Short mmCIF file of N, CA and C in Angstrom, two decimals:
data_model
loop_
_atom_site.label_atom_id
_atom_site.label_comp_id
_atom_site.label_asym_id
_atom_site.label_seq_id
_atom_site.Cartn_x
_atom_site.Cartn_y
_atom_site.Cartn_z
N MET O 79 -65.66 47.40 169.40
CA MET O 79 -64.49 47.05 170.02
C MET O 79 -64.16 47.36 171.45
N ASP O 80 -63.60 46.73 172.00
CA ASP O 80 -63.35 47.07 173.73
C ASP O 80 -62.07 46.58 173.85
N ILE O 81 -61.58 47.05 174.55
CA ILE O 81 -59.93 46.68 175.30
C ILE O 81 -59.84 45.70 175.35
N GLU O 82 -61.08 45.05 176.34
CA GLU O 82 -60.81 43.63 176.48
C GLU O 82 -60.60 42.61 175.54
N LYS O 83 -61.21 42.65 174.64
CA LYS O 83 -61.10 42.18 173.32
C LYS O 83 -59.75 42.16 172.49
N VAL O 84 -59.38 42.91 172.83
CA VAL O 84 -58.27 43.05 171.98
C VAL O 84 -57.07 42.54 173.09
N ASN O 85 -57.04 42.81 174.33
CA ASN O 85 -56.33 41.66 175.40
C ASN O 85 -56.19 40.94 175.00
N SER O 86 -57.15 39.79 174.71
CA SER O 86 -57.54 38.63 174.22
C SER O 86 -57.16 38.11 173.12
N MET O 87 -56.74 38.98 171.95
CA MET O 87 -56.35 38.26 170.95
C MET O 87 -55.24 37.40 170.81
N ASP O 88 -55.01 36.71 169.81
CA ASP O 88 -53.55 36.16 169.70
C ASP O 88 -52.85 37.10 168.56
N PHE O 89 -51.70 36.52 168.13
CA PHE O 89 -50.99 37.26 167.69
C PHE O 89 -51.73 37.38 166.73
N ARG O 90 -52.12 36.55 166.19
CA ARG O 90 -52.54 36.36 164.23
C ARG O 90 -53.93 37.08 164.24
N GLU O 91 -54.42 37.08 165.09
CA GLU O 91 -55.89 37.82 165.20
C GLU O 91 -55.57 39.42 165.35
N PHE O 92 -54.51 39.86 166.26
CA PHE O 92 -53.91 41.11 166.49
C PHE O 92 -53.61 41.54 165.26
N VAL O 93 -52.20 41.00 164.24
CA VAL O 93 -51.73 41.46 163.76
C VAL O 93 -53.45 41.77 161.97
N ASP O 94 -53.69 41.16 162.01
CA ASP O 94 -55.15 41.01 161.17
C ASP O 94 -56.12 42.42 161.44
N VAL O 95 -56.09 42.35 162.73
CA VAL O 95 -56.96 43.68 162.87
C VAL O 95 -56.21 45.38 163.19
N PHE O 96 -55.08 44.64 163.35
CA PHE O 96 -54.27 46.23 163.67
C PHE O 96 -52.82 46.74 162.79
N GLY O 97 -52.77 45.28 162.21
CA GLY O 97 -51.62 45.64 160.61
C GLY O 97 -51.53 46.80 160.05
N ASN O 98 -52.71 47.53 159.68
CA ASN O 98 -52.70 48.72 159.01
C ASN O 98 -53.04 49.92 159.29
N ILE O 99 -52.85 49.94 160.78
CA ILE O 99 -53.28 51.10 161.75
C ILE O 99 -51.67 52.09 161.08
N ILE O 100 -50.52 51.25 161.02
CA ILE O 100 -49.71 52.27 160.21
C ILE O 100 -49.57 51.78 158.97
N GLU O 101 -49.98 52.35 157.71
CA GLU O 101 -49.81 51.34 156.55
C GLU O 101 -49.09 50.83 155.76
N ARG O 102 -49.58 49.54 155.56
CA ARG O 102 -48.47 48.69 155.11
C ARG O 102 -47.51 48.43 156.10
N CYS O 103 -47.77 48.37 157.03
CA CYS O 103 -46.74 48.09 158.12
C CYS O 103 -47.35 47.01 159.47
N PRO O 104 -47.44 45.88 158.97
CA PRO O 104 -48.03 44.91 159.68
C PRO O 104 -46.97 44.55 160.98
N LEU O 105 -45.66 44.71 160.50
CA LEU O 105 -44.76 44.21 161.58
C LEU O 105 -44.74 45.16 162.68
N ILE O 106 -44.93 45.94 162.56
CA ILE O 106 -45.33 47.40 163.55
C ILE O 106 -46.13 47.06 164.30
N ALA O 107 -47.44 46.50 163.80
CA ALA O 107 -48.48 45.76 164.80
C ALA O 107 -47.81 44.39 165.62
N ALA O 108 -47.13 43.80 164.50
CA ALA O 108 -46.78 42.79 165.92
C ALA O 108 -45.71 42.64 166.62
N ALA O 109 -45.25 43.79 166.98
CA ALA O 109 -44.19 44.44 167.64
C ALA O 109 -45.27 45.11 168.72
N VAL O 110 -46.27 45.65 168.80
CA VAL O 110 -46.71 46.33 169.85
C VAL O 110 -47.85 45.22 170.49
N TRP O 111 -47.89 44.16 169.66
CA TRP O 111 -49.09 43.18 170.37
C TRP O 111 -48.22 42.29 171.73
N SER O 112 -47.06 42.26 171.38
CA SER O 112 -45.94 41.57 172.72
C SER O 112 -45.61 42.62 173.69
N GLN O 113 -46.58 43.92 173.60
CA GLN O 113 -46.89 44.84 174.75
C GLN O 113 -47.41 44.60 175.32
N SER O 114 -48.85 43.99 174.98
CA SER O 114 -49.79 43.89 175.77
C SER O 114 -49.78 43.54 177.08
N PRO O 115 -50.55 43.19 178.37
CA PRO O 115 -52.17 44.49 177.87
C PRO O 115 -52.17 45.63 177.79
N PHE O 116 -53.03 46.12 177.20
CA PHE O 116 -53.01 47.53 177.46
C PHE O 116 -54.01 48.11 177.69
N SER O 117 -54.47 49.19 178.54
CA SER O 117 -55.20 49.96 179.78
C SER O 117 -56.41 50.70 178.87
N ASP O 118 -55.76 50.96 177.54
CA ASP O 118 -57.34 51.59 176.78
C ASP O 118 -56.81 51.55 175.47
N TRP O 119 -57.34 52.32 174.69
CA TRP O 119 -57.37 52.71 173.49
C TRP O 119 -56.16 53.84 172.68
N LYS O 120 -56.16 54.86 174.12
CA LYS O 120 -54.68 55.60 174.20
C LYS O 120 -53.93 54.54 174.40
N ASP O 121 -53.31 53.97 174.94
CA ASP O 121 -52.42 53.55 175.90
C ASP O 121 -51.94 52.16 174.55
N LEU O 122 -52.78 51.98 173.40
CA LEU O 122 -52.33 51.42 172.33
C LEU O 122 -51.71 52.44 171.56
N GLU O 123 -52.48 53.20 170.98
CA GLU O 123 -51.46 54.38 170.19
C GLU O 123 -50.35 54.69 170.49
N ARG O 124 -50.34 54.99 172.12
CA ARG O 124 -49.20 55.08 172.62
C ARG O 124 -47.98 54.28 172.59
N HIS O 125 -48.26 52.59 172.24
CA HIS O 125 -47.19 51.84 171.96
C HIS O 125 -46.86 51.90 170.62
N PHE O 126 -47.70 51.94 169.61
CA PHE O 126 -47.69 52.54 168.10
C PHE O 126 -46.50 53.89 167.84
N SER O 127 -47.04 55.18 168.42
CA SER O 127 -46.57 56.03 168.20
C SER O 127 -44.77 55.81 168.87
N ALA O 128 -44.80 55.20 170.30
CA ALA O 128 -43.39 54.41 170.96
C ALA O 128 -42.17 54.20 169.64
N PHE O 129 -43.02 52.83 169.51
CA PHE O 129 -42.32 52.21 168.23
C PHE O 129 -41.94 52.52 167.15
N ILE O 130 -42.49 53.79 166.46
CA ILE O 130 -42.24 54.96 165.24
C ILE O 130 -40.87 55.60 166.03
N ASP O 131 -40.99 55.96 166.87
CA ASP O 131 -40.22 57.06 167.79
C ASP O 131 -38.57 56.15 167.83
N ALA O 132 -38.85 55.15 168.49
CA ALA O 132 -37.58 54.03 168.67
C ALA O 132 -36.92 53.99 167.49
N LEU O 133 -37.88 53.70 165.78
CA LEU O 133 -36.93 53.48 165.29
C LEU O 133 -35.52 54.60 164.81
N PRO O 134 -35.03 53.58 163.63
CA PRO O 134 -33.51 54.66 163.47
C PRO O 134 -34.51 55.38 162.36
N GLN O 135 -33.15 56.90 161.91
CA GLN O 135 -34.43 57.43 160.80
C GLN O 135 -34.40 56.45 159.43
N SER O 136 -33.38 55.54 159.39
CA SER O 136 -33.82 54.82 157.84
C SER O 136 -35.18 54.18 158.35
N GLY O 137 -35.04 53.49 159.54
CA GLY O 137 -36.82 52.76 159.99
C GLY O 137 -37.98 53.74 159.47
N GLN O 138 -37.64 54.97 160.10
CA GLN O 138 -38.97 55.83 159.97
C GLN O 138 -39.08 56.15 158.68
N GLU O 139 -37.95 56.59 157.76
CA GLU O 139 -38.27 57.48 156.86
C GLU O 139 -38.78 55.36 155.64
N GLY O 140 -38.61 54.48 156.36
CA GLY O 140 -39.26 53.52 155.35
C GLY O 140 -40.42 53.14 155.45
N VAL O 141 -41.08 53.47 157.50
CA VAL O 141 -42.23 53.43 157.10
C VAL O 141 -43.45 54.24 156.17
N LEU O 142 -42.64 55.92 155.83
CA LEU O 142 -42.84 56.73 155.56
C LEU O 142 -43.70 56.49 153.87
N ARG O 143 -42.20 55.50 153.79
CA ARG O 143 -42.38 54.84 152.08
C ARG O 143 -43.73 53.65 151.89
N CYS O 144 -44.31 53.33 152.69
CA CYS O 144 -45.40 52.76 152.82
C CYS O 144 -46.42 53.14 152.47
N TYR O 145 -46.57 54.92 152.48
CA TYR O 145 -47.99 55.27 152.14
C TYR O 145 -47.63 55.39 150.81
N PRO O 146 -49.13 55.66 150.44
CA PRO O 146 -49.36 56.33 148.45
C PRO O 146 -49.26 57.52 148.58
N ASP O 147 -48.85 58.04 147.38
CA ASP O 147 -48.68 59.29 146.99
C ASP O 147 -50.38 59.56 146.95
N LEU O 148 -50.59 60.20 147.65
CA LEU O 148 -51.92 61.20 147.44
C LEU O 148 -52.93 61.25 146.16
N ALA O 149 -53.09 60.67 145.85
CA ALA O 149 -53.83 60.69 144.49
C ALA O 149 -53.21 60.11 143.47
N GLY O 150 -52.49 59.38 144.09
CA GLY O 150 -51.54 58.87 142.84
C GLY O 150 -51.57 57.74 142.02
N HIS O 151 -50.91 56.71 141.76
CA HIS O 151 -51.04 55.41 141.05
C HIS O 151 -51.69 54.56 141.60
N GLU O 152 -51.24 54.43 143.16
CA GLU O 152 -52.39 53.31 143.33
C GLU O 152 -53.88 53.84 143.14
N LEU O 153 -54.29 55.27 144.11
CA LEU O 153 -55.72 55.44 143.43
C LEU O 153 -56.50 55.34 142.04
N GLN O 154 -55.23 55.24 141.20
CA GLN O 154 -55.82 55.73 139.55
C GLN O 154 -56.04 53.60 139.23
N ARG O 155 -55.46 53.04 139.90
CA ARG O 155 -54.70 51.70 139.87
C ARG O 155 -55.53 50.99 140.50
N GLY O 156 -56.60 51.44 141.68
CA GLY O 156 -57.53 50.63 142.28
C GLY O 156 -57.01 49.92 143.49
N THR O 157 -55.49 50.17 143.72
CA THR O 157 -54.75 49.19 144.66
C THR O 157 -54.44 49.78 146.33
N LEU O 158 -55.66 51.30 146.52
CA LEU O 158 -55.15 50.99 147.74
C LEU O 158 -55.69 50.51 148.55
N THR O 159 -55.44 50.86 149.88
CA THR O 159 -56.11 49.68 150.72
C THR O 159 -57.46 50.89 151.46
N GLY O 160 -57.94 49.66 152.04
CA GLY O 160 -59.25 50.11 151.79
C GLY O 160 -59.55 51.62 152.92
N GLU O 161 -58.60 51.51 154.17
CA GLU O 161 -58.26 52.82 154.73
C GLU O 161 -57.58 53.85 153.99
N SER O 162 -57.33 53.63 153.32
CA SER O 162 -56.54 55.00 152.67
C SER O 162 -57.42 55.24 151.36
N LEU O 163 -58.59 54.32 151.01
CA LEU O 163 -59.26 55.24 149.97
C LEU O 163 -60.61 55.75 150.66
N ARG O 164 -60.68 55.46 151.84
CA ARG O 164 -61.84 56.33 152.29
C ARG O 164 -61.17 57.45 152.89
N GLU O 165 -60.28 57.54 153.43
CA GLU O 165 -59.33 59.36 153.69
C GLU O 165 -58.76 59.63 152.65
N HIS O 166 -59.11 59.01 151.47
CA HIS O 166 -58.74 59.86 150.07
C HIS O 166 -60.14 60.25 149.86
N SER O 167 -61.57 59.37 149.72
CA SER O 167 -62.48 60.40 149.45
C SER O 167 -62.70 61.26 150.57
N VAL O 168 -62.58 61.22 151.57
CA VAL O 168 -63.09 62.31 152.44
C VAL O 168 -62.72 63.58 152.43
N ALA O 169 -61.23 63.59 151.83
CA ALA O 169 -60.47 64.72 151.36
C ALA O 169 -60.94 65.47 149.70
N GLY O 170 -61.63 64.31 149.24
CA GLY O 170 -61.84 65.35 147.75
C GLY O 170 -61.07 64.65 146.54
N LEU O 171 -59.91 63.49 146.97
CA LEU O 171 -59.09 63.19 146.44
C LEU O 171 -59.43 62.19 145.23
N THR O 172 -60.50 61.81 145.25
CA THR O 172 -60.96 60.68 144.33
C THR O 172 -61.85 60.81 143.72
N SER O 173 -61.71 62.63 143.50
CA SER O 173 -62.93 63.29 142.37
C SER O 173 -62.34 64.12 141.76
N LEU O 174 -60.76 64.56 142.30
CA LEU O 174 -60.12 65.33 141.39
C LEU O 174 -60.10 65.69 139.74
N GLY O 175 -60.03 66.88 138.90
CA GLY O 175 -60.46 67.11 137.67
C GLY O 175 -58.93 66.65 137.14
N GLU O 176 -59.12 66.84 135.75
CA GLU O 176 -57.37 65.79 135.35
C GLU O 176 -56.15 66.97 135.20
N ASP O 177 -56.63 68.45 135.61
CA ASP O 177 -55.32 69.51 135.72
C ASP O 177 -54.85 69.44 137.24
N GLU O 178 -55.95 69.37 137.93
CA GLU O 178 -55.43 68.91 139.31
C GLU O 178 -55.02 67.38 139.58
N ARG O 179 -55.53 66.66 139.38
CA ARG O 179 -54.38 65.64 139.03
C ARG O 179 -52.97 65.57 138.60
N LEU O 180 -52.94 66.31 137.77
CA LEU O 180 -51.66 66.30 137.33
C LEU O 180 -50.87 67.08 137.98
N ARG O 181 -51.42 68.53 138.45
CA ARG O 181 -50.37 68.90 139.23
C ARG O 181 -50.04 68.26 141.08
N LEU O 182 -51.23 67.45 141.36
CA LEU O 182 -50.80 67.03 142.07
C LEU O 182 -49.69 65.71 142.00
N ALA O 183 -49.72 65.09 141.47
CA ALA O 183 -48.79 64.53 141.00
C ALA O 183 -47.55 65.17 140.45
N GLU O 184 -47.45 66.20 139.67
CA GLU O 184 -46.07 66.82 139.67
C GLU O 184 -45.29 67.48 141.42
N LEU O 185 -45.92 67.71 141.81
CA LEU O 185 -45.70 68.57 143.26
C LEU O 185 -45.76 67.01 143.96
N ASN O 186 -45.93 65.85 144.13
CA ASN O 186 -45.61 64.46 144.80
C ASN O 186 -44.43 63.89 144.27
N ALA O 187 -43.79 64.38 142.61
CA ALA O 187 -42.57 63.82 142.50
C ALA O 187 -41.95 64.92 142.41
N GLN O 188 -41.91 65.59 143.03
CA GLN O 188 -41.04 66.82 143.44
C GLN O 188 -40.60 66.21 145.12
N TYR O 189 -41.68 66.28 145.60
CA TYR O 189 -41.54 65.80 147.43
C TYR O 189 -40.75 64.80 147.48
N ARG O 190 -41.33 63.55 146.62
CA ARG O 190 -40.43 62.33 146.85
C ARG O 190 -38.60 62.36 146.46
N ALA O 191 -38.83 63.26 144.97
CA ALA O 191 -37.04 63.67 144.99
C ALA O 191 -36.94 64.41 145.80
N ARG O 192 -37.07 65.39 146.03
CA ARG O 192 -36.50 66.04 147.39
C ARG O 192 -35.77 65.30 148.39
N PHE O 193 -37.39 64.31 149.35
CA PHE O 193 -36.99 63.85 150.91
C PHE O 193 -37.24 62.54 150.45
N GLY O 194 -37.26 61.91 149.09
CA GLY O 194 -37.38 60.48 149.49
C GLY O 194 -38.25 59.34 149.75
N PHE O 195 -39.37 59.64 149.99
CA PHE O 195 -40.30 59.56 150.54
C PHE O 195 -41.53 60.18 150.16
N PRO O 196 -42.76 59.74 150.64
CA PRO O 196 -44.02 60.24 150.04
C PRO O 196 -44.83 61.65 150.73
N PHE O 197 -45.51 62.52 150.46
CA PHE O 197 -45.95 63.26 150.73
C PHE O 197 -46.98 62.77 152.09
N VAL O 198 -47.05 62.84 153.24
CA VAL O 198 -47.68 62.19 154.08
C VAL O 198 -48.49 63.13 154.68
N LEU O 199 -50.00 63.42 154.85
CA LEU O 199 -51.15 63.99 155.21
C LEU O 199 -52.27 63.10 155.86
N ALA O 200 -52.79 63.76 157.21
CA ALA O 200 -54.04 63.06 157.38
C ALA O 200 -55.01 63.53 156.27
N ALA O 201 -55.33 62.62 155.39
CA ALA O 201 -56.36 63.76 154.13
C ALA O 201 -57.86 63.58 154.90
N ARG O 202 -58.12 62.31 155.82
CA ARG O 202 -59.36 63.34 156.42
C ARG O 202 -59.63 64.04 157.58
N LEU O 203 -58.32 64.57 157.76
CA LEU O 203 -58.64 66.32 158.18
C LEU O 203 -58.53 67.60 157.37
N SER O 204 -58.71 66.73 156.18
CA SER O 204 -58.28 67.70 155.01
C SER O 204 -59.39 67.60 154.16
N ASP O 205 -58.90 68.83 153.22
CA ASP O 205 -59.87 68.84 152.02
C ASP O 205 -58.39 69.03 150.82
N ARG O 206 -59.20 68.88 149.78
CA ARG O 206 -57.90 69.39 148.44
C ARG O 206 -57.41 70.50 148.22
N GLU O 207 -57.74 71.57 148.84
CA GLU O 207 -57.24 72.81 149.09
C GLU O 207 -56.07 73.05 150.17
N ILE O 208 -56.94 72.21 151.00
CA ILE O 208 -55.77 71.93 152.40
C ILE O 208 -54.33 71.14 151.81
N VAL O 209 -54.55 69.96 150.93
CA VAL O 209 -53.45 69.14 150.67
C VAL O 209 -52.56 70.35 149.51
N PHE O 210 -53.24 70.49 148.87
CA PHE O 210 -52.17 71.06 148.07
C PHE O 210 -51.31 72.26 148.37
N ARG O 211 -51.52 73.15 149.48
CA ARG O 211 -51.28 74.37 150.18
C ARG O 211 -50.16 73.59 151.16
N GLU O 212 -50.47 72.64 151.96
CA GLU O 212 -49.66 71.84 152.68
C GLU O 212 -48.65 71.32 151.69
N LEU O 213 -48.87 70.03 150.67
CA LEU O 213 -47.48 70.15 150.12
C LEU O 213 -46.83 71.18 149.10
N GLY O 214 -47.69 72.35 149.00
CA GLY O 214 -46.20 73.28 148.00
C GLY O 214 -45.95 73.72 149.53
N ARG O 215 -46.37 74.21 150.67
CA ARG O 215 -45.69 74.78 151.91
C ARG O 215 -44.18 73.90 152.51
N ARG O 216 -45.01 72.48 152.27
CA ARG O 216 -43.47 71.33 152.98
C ARG O 216 -42.31 71.05 151.98
N LEU O 217 -42.90 71.29 151.19
CA LEU O 217 -41.69 70.73 149.94
C LEU O 217 -40.80 72.29 149.98
N HIS O 218 -40.54 72.91 150.76
CA HIS O 218 -40.08 73.73 150.81
C HIS O 218 -39.34 73.75 152.74
N CYS O 219 -39.72 73.08 153.42
CA CYS O 219 -39.05 72.64 154.82
C CYS O 219 -37.95 72.42 154.59
N PRO O 220 -36.78 72.07 156.00
CA PRO O 220 -35.63 71.68 156.13
C PRO O 220 -35.68 70.12 156.43
N SER O 221 -34.97 69.29 155.21
CA SER O 221 -35.32 67.50 155.61
C SER O 221 -35.66 67.06 157.03
N ALA O 222 -34.75 67.41 157.93
CA ALA O 222 -34.88 67.09 159.60
C ALA O 222 -36.36 67.94 160.05
N LEU O 223 -36.83 68.76 159.86
CA LEU O 223 -38.11 69.08 160.59
C LEU O 223 -39.59 68.41 159.25
N GLU O 224 -38.93 68.34 158.03
CA GLU O 224 -40.08 67.53 157.24
C GLU O 224 -40.18 65.85 157.77
N LEU O 225 -39.05 65.18 157.77
CA LEU O 225 -39.21 64.23 158.52
C LEU O 225 -39.91 63.86 159.57
N ARG O 226 -39.82 64.83 160.75
CA ARG O 226 -40.71 65.33 162.51
C ARG O 226 -42.56 64.97 161.49
N THR O 227 -42.11 66.62 160.46
CA THR O 227 -43.60 66.57 160.37
C THR O 227 -44.62 64.99 160.05
N ALA O 228 -43.63 64.45 158.39
CA ALA O 228 -44.62 63.15 158.17
C ALA O 228 -44.69 62.47 159.33
N LEU O 229 -43.74 61.91 160.16
CA LEU O 229 -43.93 60.91 161.00
C LEU O 229 -45.63 61.59 161.63
N GLY O 230 -45.35 62.49 162.58
CA GLY O 230 -46.52 63.12 162.56
C GLY O 230 -47.68 63.29 162.22
N GLU O 231 -47.61 63.18 160.91
CA GLU O 231 -49.35 62.74 160.25
C GLU O 231 -49.46 60.97 159.77
N VAL O 232 -48.42 60.66 159.89
CA VAL O 232 -48.27 59.08 160.41
C VAL O 232 -49.56 58.74 161.34
N LYS O 233 -48.60 59.51 162.83
CA LYS O 233 -49.58 58.99 163.97
C LYS O 233 -50.99 59.71 163.88
N LYS O 234 -50.86 60.71 163.07
CA LYS O 234 -52.48 60.79 163.31
C LYS O 234 -53.19 60.25 162.48
N ILE O 235 -53.00 59.83 161.28
CA ILE O 235 -53.21 58.81 160.38
C ILE O 235 -53.70 57.26 161.87
N GLY O 236 -52.66 56.71 162.00
CA GLY O 236 -52.55 55.60 162.81
C GLY O 236 -53.76 56.00 164.22
N ARG O 237 -54.06 57.38 164.73
CA ARG O 237 -55.06 57.69 165.60
C ARG O 237 -56.56 57.40 165.13
N LEU O 238 -56.52 57.58 164.52
CA LEU O 238 -58.20 58.02 163.40
C LEU O 238 -58.35 56.92 163.35
N ARG O 239 -57.17 55.86 162.63
CA ARG O 239 -57.74 54.43 162.52
C ARG O 239 -58.04 53.99 163.71
N LEU O 240 -57.42 53.87 164.33
CA LEU O 240 -57.57 53.28 166.08
C LEU O 240 -59.36 53.98 166.39
N ALA O 241 -59.29 54.82 166.60
CA ALA O 241 -60.94 55.52 166.73
C ALA O 241 -61.30 55.24 166.30
N ASP O 242 -61.43 54.69 164.68
CA ASP O 242 -62.98 54.41 163.68
C ASP O 242 -63.06 52.50 164.92
N LEU O 243 -61.56 51.93 165.21
CA LEU O 243 -62.07 50.51 165.52
C LEU O 243 -62.59 50.16 166.76
N PHE O 244 -62.34 51.39 167.28
CA PHE O 244 -63.19 51.64 168.72
C PHE O 244 -64.22 52.25 169.24
N GLY O 245 -64.50 53.12 167.61
CA GLY O 245 -66.07 53.71 168.00
C GLY O 245 -65.96 54.81 168.55
N VAL O 246 -64.98 55.48 168.53
CA VAL O 246 -64.47 56.77 169.14
C VAL O 246 -64.80 57.40 167.97
N ASP O 247 -65.53 58.93 168.42
CA ASP O 247 -65.97 59.72 167.59
C ASP O 247 -64.58 60.83 167.22
N PRO O 248 -63.69 60.89 166.10
CA PRO O 248 -62.94 61.98 165.83
C PRO O 248 -62.70 63.04 166.04
N ALA O 249 -64.31 63.37 166.35
CA ALA O 249 -64.51 65.22 167.01
C ALA O 249 -63.72 65.21 168.02
N ARG O 250 -63.83 63.99 168.70
CA ARG O 250 -63.43 64.15 170.45
C ARG O 250 -62.26 63.72 170.62
N LEU O 251 -61.24 63.51 169.68
CA LEU O 251 -59.73 63.23 169.47
C LEU O 251 -58.95 64.48 169.87
#
């Protein structure tokens, strides 16, 4: 895909293509569409990030709540988005043993109880060891810091998803 094609998209097509850049948040893509034309894919990424940054805290937390628990119920039920399933797979989260799955479910529950939203991590840039280590570490972070960290992960995930659509090698990001 190239930026000229993106800039020529009507509203519906744009939302269809970019509606899951931020997990299950097509309204963000709808808002970003109104900012076109974009100079390149990085400009498009900046608009997604700026929208998230401009949200009040409650809206930012709402964005985080759209993400699934890593290796959680949605994976078990087969209801992850295609993007999330790929990211889970790359991190080795689709092949956890029973003990690992139970441990991750417990950590996810502790995290959600503490912060009110799921643990978000750019799983594609991780492996299962990193997931467990980061989840354990971030459970002890102050709430304001954790909100910023989780939103940073949302932006990383969005950047990777945009790179996929534009055929950009993620290693060059």
